[in-house]
Tab-separated table of C-alpha atoms in Angstrom:
chain	number	residue	atom	x	y	z
A	1	MET	CA	117.597	-207.260	91.800
A	2	SER	CA	119.954	-207.177	94.478
A	3	VAL	CA	122.590	-204.414	94.561
A	4	SER	CA	125.288	-206.886	94.116
A	5	ALA	CA	123.718	-208.064	90.959
A	6	SER	CA	123.509	-204.441	89.728
A	7	LEU	CA	127.433	-203.906	90.041
A	8	THR	CA	129.047	-203.394	86.805
A	9	VAL	CA	132.686	-204.530	86.065
A	10	ALA	CA	133.594	-200.632	86.276
A	11	ASP	CA	132.362	-200.690	89.645
A	12	SER	CA	134.490	-203.652	90.700
A	13	LYS	CA	137.496	-201.784	89.298
A	14	ARG	CA	136.560	-198.825	91.405
A	15	ALA	CA	136.379	-200.770	94.593
A	16	PHE	CA	139.608	-202.474	93.616
A	17	HIS	CA	141.636	-199.438	92.951
A	18	SER	CA	140.159	-198.028	96.105
A	19	ALA	CA	141.156	-200.931	98.255
A	20	PHE	CA	144.652	-201.220	96.373
A	21	PRO	CA	145.960	-197.682	95.599
A	22	HIS	CA	149.327	-198.733	94.496
A	23	VAL	CA	151.299	-198.777	91.034
A	24	ILE	CA	151.252	-202.169	89.490
A	25	ALA	CA	153.967	-203.070	87.089
A	26	PRO	CA	152.831	-203.662	83.457
A	27	LEU	CA	153.824	-207.157	83.546
A	28	TYR	CA	151.209	-207.809	86.242
A	29	ARG	CA	148.378	-205.400	84.823
A	30	ARG	CA	146.968	-208.353	82.759
A	31	LEU	CA	146.466	-210.672	85.527
A	32	VAL	CA	144.813	-208.167	87.595
A	33	ASP	CA	142.344	-207.030	84.615
A	34	GLU	CA	141.576	-210.594	83.747
A	35	LEU	CA	140.935	-211.841	87.464
A	36	LEU	CA	138.854	-208.760	88.064
A	37	VAL	CA	136.586	-209.456	85.049
A	38	GLU	CA	136.532	-213.088	85.921
A	39	LEU	CA	135.549	-212.644	89.360
A	40	HIS	CA	132.886	-210.213	88.647
A	41	LEU	CA	131.405	-212.372	85.826
A	42	LEU	CA	131.566	-215.558	88.456
A	43	SER	CA	129.647	-213.439	91.269
A	44	HIS	CA	127.043	-212.994	88.751
A	45	GLN	CA	126.486	-216.613	87.879
A	46	GLN	CA	123.477	-218.259	89.753
A	47	GLY	CA	125.053	-221.709	89.952
A	48	PHE	CA	128.432	-220.311	91.244
A	49	HIS	CA	129.363	-221.097	94.626
A	50	ALA	CA	132.966	-220.173	96.124
A	51	ASP	CA	133.811	-223.369	97.163
A	52	GLY	CA	137.111	-225.334	97.931
A	53	LEU	CA	137.976	-226.316	94.395
A	54	PHE	CA	137.239	-222.704	93.329
A	55	ALA	CA	139.392	-221.398	96.202
A	56	VAL	CA	142.300	-223.849	94.947
A	57	GLY	CA	142.019	-222.813	91.403
A	58	LEU	CA	141.873	-219.116	92.112
A	59	THR	CA	144.791	-219.076	94.678
A	60	GLN	CA	146.741	-221.375	91.997
A	61	VAL	CA	146.309	-218.993	89.263
A	62	PHE	CA	146.940	-215.779	91.400
A	63	ASP	CA	150.236	-217.273	92.962
A	64	SER	CA	151.521	-218.606	89.547
A	65	PHE	CA	151.025	-215.215	87.749
A	66	SER	CA	152.129	-213.098	90.412
A	67	SER	CA	155.589	-214.762	91.196
A	68	GLY	CA	157.939	-211.992	91.099
A	69	TYR	CA	155.801	-209.216	92.180
A	70	ARG	CA	157.448	-206.509	94.042
A	71	PRO	CA	157.129	-205.381	96.501
A	72	GLU	CA	156.455	-208.873	97.910
A	73	ALA	CA	154.813	-207.311	101.004
A	74	GLN	CA	151.956	-206.017	98.567
A	75	ARG	CA	151.104	-209.372	97.027
A	76	GLU	CA	148.649	-210.669	99.364
A	77	PRO	CA	147.016	-207.393	99.709
A	78	LEU	CA	146.670	-207.255	95.991
A	79	PHE	CA	144.821	-210.658	96.069
A	80	ASN	CA	142.478	-209.646	98.953
A	81	ALA	CA	141.356	-206.587	97.065
A	82	LEU	CA	140.744	-208.482	93.869
A	83	CYS	CA	138.650	-210.669	95.813
A	84	ALA	CA	137.029	-207.966	98.059
A	85	ALA	CA	136.229	-205.955	94.887
A	86	ASN	CA	133.969	-208.724	93.822
A	87	GLY	CA	132.348	-209.556	97.007
A	88	PHE	CA	134.779	-212.612	98.049
A	89	ASP	CA	136.733	-212.789	101.162
A	90	GLY	CA	140.213	-213.222	100.133
A	91	PRO	CA	141.706	-214.447	103.535
A	92	ALA	CA	138.907	-217.013	103.818
A	93	LEU	CA	139.409	-218.307	100.295
A	94	ARG	CA	143.257	-218.720	101.094
A	95	ARG	CA	142.506	-220.661	103.914
A	96	GLN	CA	140.000	-222.901	102.376
A	97	ALA	CA	142.777	-223.620	99.584
A	98	GLU	CA	145.717	-224.348	102.026
A	99	ASP	CA	143.443	-226.801	104.160
A	100	ALA	CA	142.448	-228.638	100.620
A	101	ARG	CA	145.985	-228.825	99.530
A	102	SER	CA	147.151	-229.808	103.308
A	103	GLY	CA	144.340	-232.751	103.473
A	104	VAL	CA	145.460	-233.918	99.892
A	105	GLY	CA	149.057	-234.002	100.811
A	106	HIS	CA	148.671	-236.732	103.277
A	107	HIS	CA	147.574	-238.872	100.443
A	108	SER	CA	149.318	-240.828	97.415
A	109	LEU	CA	148.503	-239.491	94.103
A	110	GLU	CA	146.778	-242.573	93.005
A	111	GLU	CA	144.297	-242.244	95.888
A	112	VAL	CA	143.650	-238.875	95.155
A	113	LYS	CA	142.986	-239.434	91.446
A	114	GLY	CA	140.646	-242.289	92.246
A	115	TRP	CA	138.734	-239.986	94.816
A	116	LEU	CA	138.541	-237.135	92.275
A	117	SER	CA	137.281	-239.286	89.674
A	118	ASN	CA	134.602	-240.775	91.642
A	119	ARG	CA	133.329	-237.240	92.754
A	120	GLY	CA	134.698	-237.658	96.456
A	121	GLU	CA	133.075	-241.311	96.861
A	122	GLY	CA	135.177	-242.844	99.710
A	123	ALA	CA	137.243	-240.021	100.119
A	124	PRO	CA	137.902	-238.347	103.797
A	125	ALA	CA	135.335	-235.565	104.464
A	126	LEU	CA	137.503	-232.558	103.592
A	127	ILE	CA	138.176	-233.895	100.173
A	128	ALA	CA	134.701	-234.987	99.766
A	129	GLY	CA	133.568	-231.630	100.503
A	130	LEU	CA	135.467	-230.080	97.967
A	131	LEU	CA	133.785	-232.119	95.156
A	132	GLN	CA	130.390	-231.636	96.227
A	133	GLY	CA	129.648	-228.707	94.173
A	134	VAL	CA	130.566	-230.479	90.925
A	135	GLN	CA	127.502	-232.730	91.414
A	136	ARG	CA	124.775	-229.979	91.814
A	137	PRO	CA	122.552	-229.584	88.928
A	138	ASP	CA	123.040	-225.818	88.715
A	139	PHE	CA	126.869	-226.222	88.704
A	140	HIS	CA	128.753	-223.358	87.135
A	141	TYR	CA	132.040	-224.569	85.301
A	142	SER	CA	134.826	-222.196	85.306
A	143	ARG	CA	138.704	-222.473	84.056
A	144	LEU	CA	139.416	-222.206	87.787
A	145	VAL	CA	137.646	-225.380	88.697
A	146	ALA	CA	139.890	-226.962	85.960
A	147	VAL	CA	143.096	-225.406	87.534
A	148	GLY	CA	141.976	-226.425	90.961
A	149	LEU	CA	141.754	-230.226	90.060
A	150	LEU	CA	145.339	-229.920	88.511
A	151	SER	CA	146.533	-228.147	91.733
A	152	LEU	CA	145.299	-230.918	94.053
A	153	LEU	CA	147.022	-233.595	92.057
A	154	GLN	CA	150.033	-231.591	92.147
A	155	SER	CA	149.637	-231.419	95.833
A	156	ALA	CA	149.370	-234.995	96.664
A	157	GLN	CA	152.150	-237.586	97.659
A	158	GLY	CA	154.529	-238.505	94.722
A	159	ALA	CA	153.296	-235.868	92.230
A	160	GLU	CA	156.304	-234.237	92.327
A	161	ALA	CA	158.335	-237.165	90.485
A	162	ILE	CA	155.251	-237.169	87.831
A	163	GLU	CA	155.788	-235.002	84.312
A	164	PRO	CA	153.944	-232.075	84.287
A	165	GLN	CA	152.376	-233.331	81.156
A	166	ALA	CA	151.230	-236.534	82.651
A	167	LEU	CA	149.557	-234.710	85.524
A	168	ARG	CA	147.658	-232.479	83.218
A	169	SER	CA	146.599	-235.512	81.275
A	170	ALA	CA	145.360	-237.059	84.487
A	171	ALA	CA	143.383	-233.658	85.098
A	172	HIS	CA	141.703	-234.059	81.869
A	173	ASP	CA	140.665	-237.550	82.373
A	174	ILE	CA	139.453	-236.909	85.809
A	175	GLY	CA	137.407	-233.761	84.605
A	176	GLU	CA	135.818	-235.996	82.034
A	177	ALA	CA	134.852	-238.616	84.866
A	178	MET	CA	133.512	-236.001	86.983
A	179	GLY	CA	130.957	-234.955	84.166
A	180	LEU	CA	133.049	-231.755	83.082
A	181	ILE	CA	133.272	-231.096	79.309
A	182	LYS	CA	136.533	-232.612	78.399
A	183	ASP	CA	137.324	-230.268	75.354
A	184	ARG	CA	136.837	-227.070	77.673
A	185	VAL	CA	139.140	-228.777	80.425
A	186	ASP	CA	141.805	-229.511	78.018
A	187	LYS	CA	141.711	-226.068	76.523
A	188	ASP	CA	141.748	-224.286	79.785
A	189	LEU	CA	144.504	-226.349	81.089
A	190	SER	CA	146.744	-226.167	78.059
A	191	LEU	CA	146.236	-222.441	78.120
A	192	TYR	CA	147.010	-222.291	81.603
A	193	ALA	CA	150.400	-224.246	81.086
A	194	GLY	CA	151.330	-222.085	78.276
A	195	ASN	CA	150.705	-218.805	79.757
A	196	ILE	CA	152.608	-219.824	82.820
A	197	GLU	CA	155.486	-220.689	80.469
A	198	LYS	CA	155.302	-217.397	78.922
A	199	MET	CA	154.900	-215.393	82.337
A	200	SER	CA	158.078	-217.239	83.872
A	201	GLN	CA	160.184	-216.128	80.699
A	202	ALA	CA	159.056	-212.729	81.218
A	203	VAL	CA	159.672	-212.745	85.095
A	204	GLU	CA	162.927	-214.053	84.274
A	205	LEU	CA	163.700	-211.266	81.365
A	206	MET	CA	162.437	-208.585	83.964
A	207	GLU	CA	164.757	-209.689	86.902
A	208	GLU	CA	167.819	-209.895	84.409
A	209	THR	CA	166.840	-206.342	83.244
A	210	VAL	CA	166.591	-204.979	86.717
A	211	ALA	CA	170.068	-206.643	87.867
A	212	ALA	CA	171.637	-205.468	84.676
A	213	GLU	CA	170.501	-201.961	85.387
A	214	ARG	CA	171.702	-202.376	89.014
A	215	ARG	CA	175.063	-203.187	88.100
A	216	ARG	CA	175.295	-200.429	85.668
A	217	ARG	CA	174.512	-198.041	88.259
A	218	GLU	CA	177.004	-199.511	90.592
A	219	ARG	CA	179.705	-199.465	87.884
A	220	ALA	CA	178.703	-195.736	87.529
A	221	GLU	CA	178.811	-194.904	91.107
A	222	GLN	CA	182.121	-196.564	91.429
A	223	GLU	CA	183.851	-194.725	88.228
A	224	ARG	CA	182.474	-191.370	89.837
A	225	LEU	CA	183.990	-192.161	93.371
A	226	GLY	CA	187.318	-193.054	91.618
A	227	LEU	CA	187.310	-190.005	89.414
A	228	ALA	CA	186.577	-187.696	92.376
A	229	GLY	CA	189.239	-189.162	94.258
A	230	SER	CA	191.846	-189.035	91.181
A	231	ASN	CA	191.016	-185.211	91.228
A	232	THR	CA	191.547	-184.839	94.754
A	233	ASP	CA	194.951	-186.204	94.649
A	234	ALA	CA	196.000	-184.413	91.747
A	235	GLU	CA	195.152	-181.312	93.388
A	236	PRO	CA	198.575	-179.144	94.408
A	237	ALA	CA	199.253	-178.499	97.937
A	238	ALA	CA	198.811	-174.910	99.047
A	239	ASN	CA	201.803	-172.900	100.413
A	240	SER	CA	201.930	-171.872	104.053
A	241	ASP	CA	200.531	-168.233	103.249
A	242	GLY	CA	197.511	-170.206	101.246
A	243	SER	CA	198.870	-169.530	97.584
A	244	THR	CA	199.293	-172.134	95.269
A	245	PRO	CA	202.878	-173.111	94.182
A	246	ALA	CA	203.829	-171.918	90.732
């Protein structure tokens, strides 16, 4: 057994906190815990490969659920620490995902749907390469694959004019055509969409709460300064000998 194979989830968490020694807001702790465990389990799957489709799905999930993270400057180090704690190269995965989305972005939605459904047959080399892993006999499915498919569709030209539900339905059908278990893809994408909506609402509420607290502090400070000014104006002037007038 290799050293990496013997590492536990607790080992991954210790490695993560060593690489990212910052306080994480409660709203984002669930994201961190779930991705730590998910990446740990994937890293121990014999048929798993950190390919382009995985990279697209992982970065999409992280970017979606870390929206609004503060301070913003710690957001990418957080992603890299999550990856490194489980033996993945965060910057390399980010580059893979960006290249994939950029490659898909040069083609129409219908072209991309056709290539995905045909497991990359007839597609440009970059896109065909994304789908090679799905054809392996030992291919290991994870929800990040389903999210990766959806993200690629969203990156295609013309996708912004399509209803989100229609794109998810297309991802369902494409997943089935690729040989993925349709029920699992349906469940994973439905949960993803539902959780994204909940997270968006939570972030909006958090930002409203922070803004309200900031306004409260500003009003309190203004009132304090105003009161101090009033007290100064009300103080009687001293006589030339320093005594206070009667």
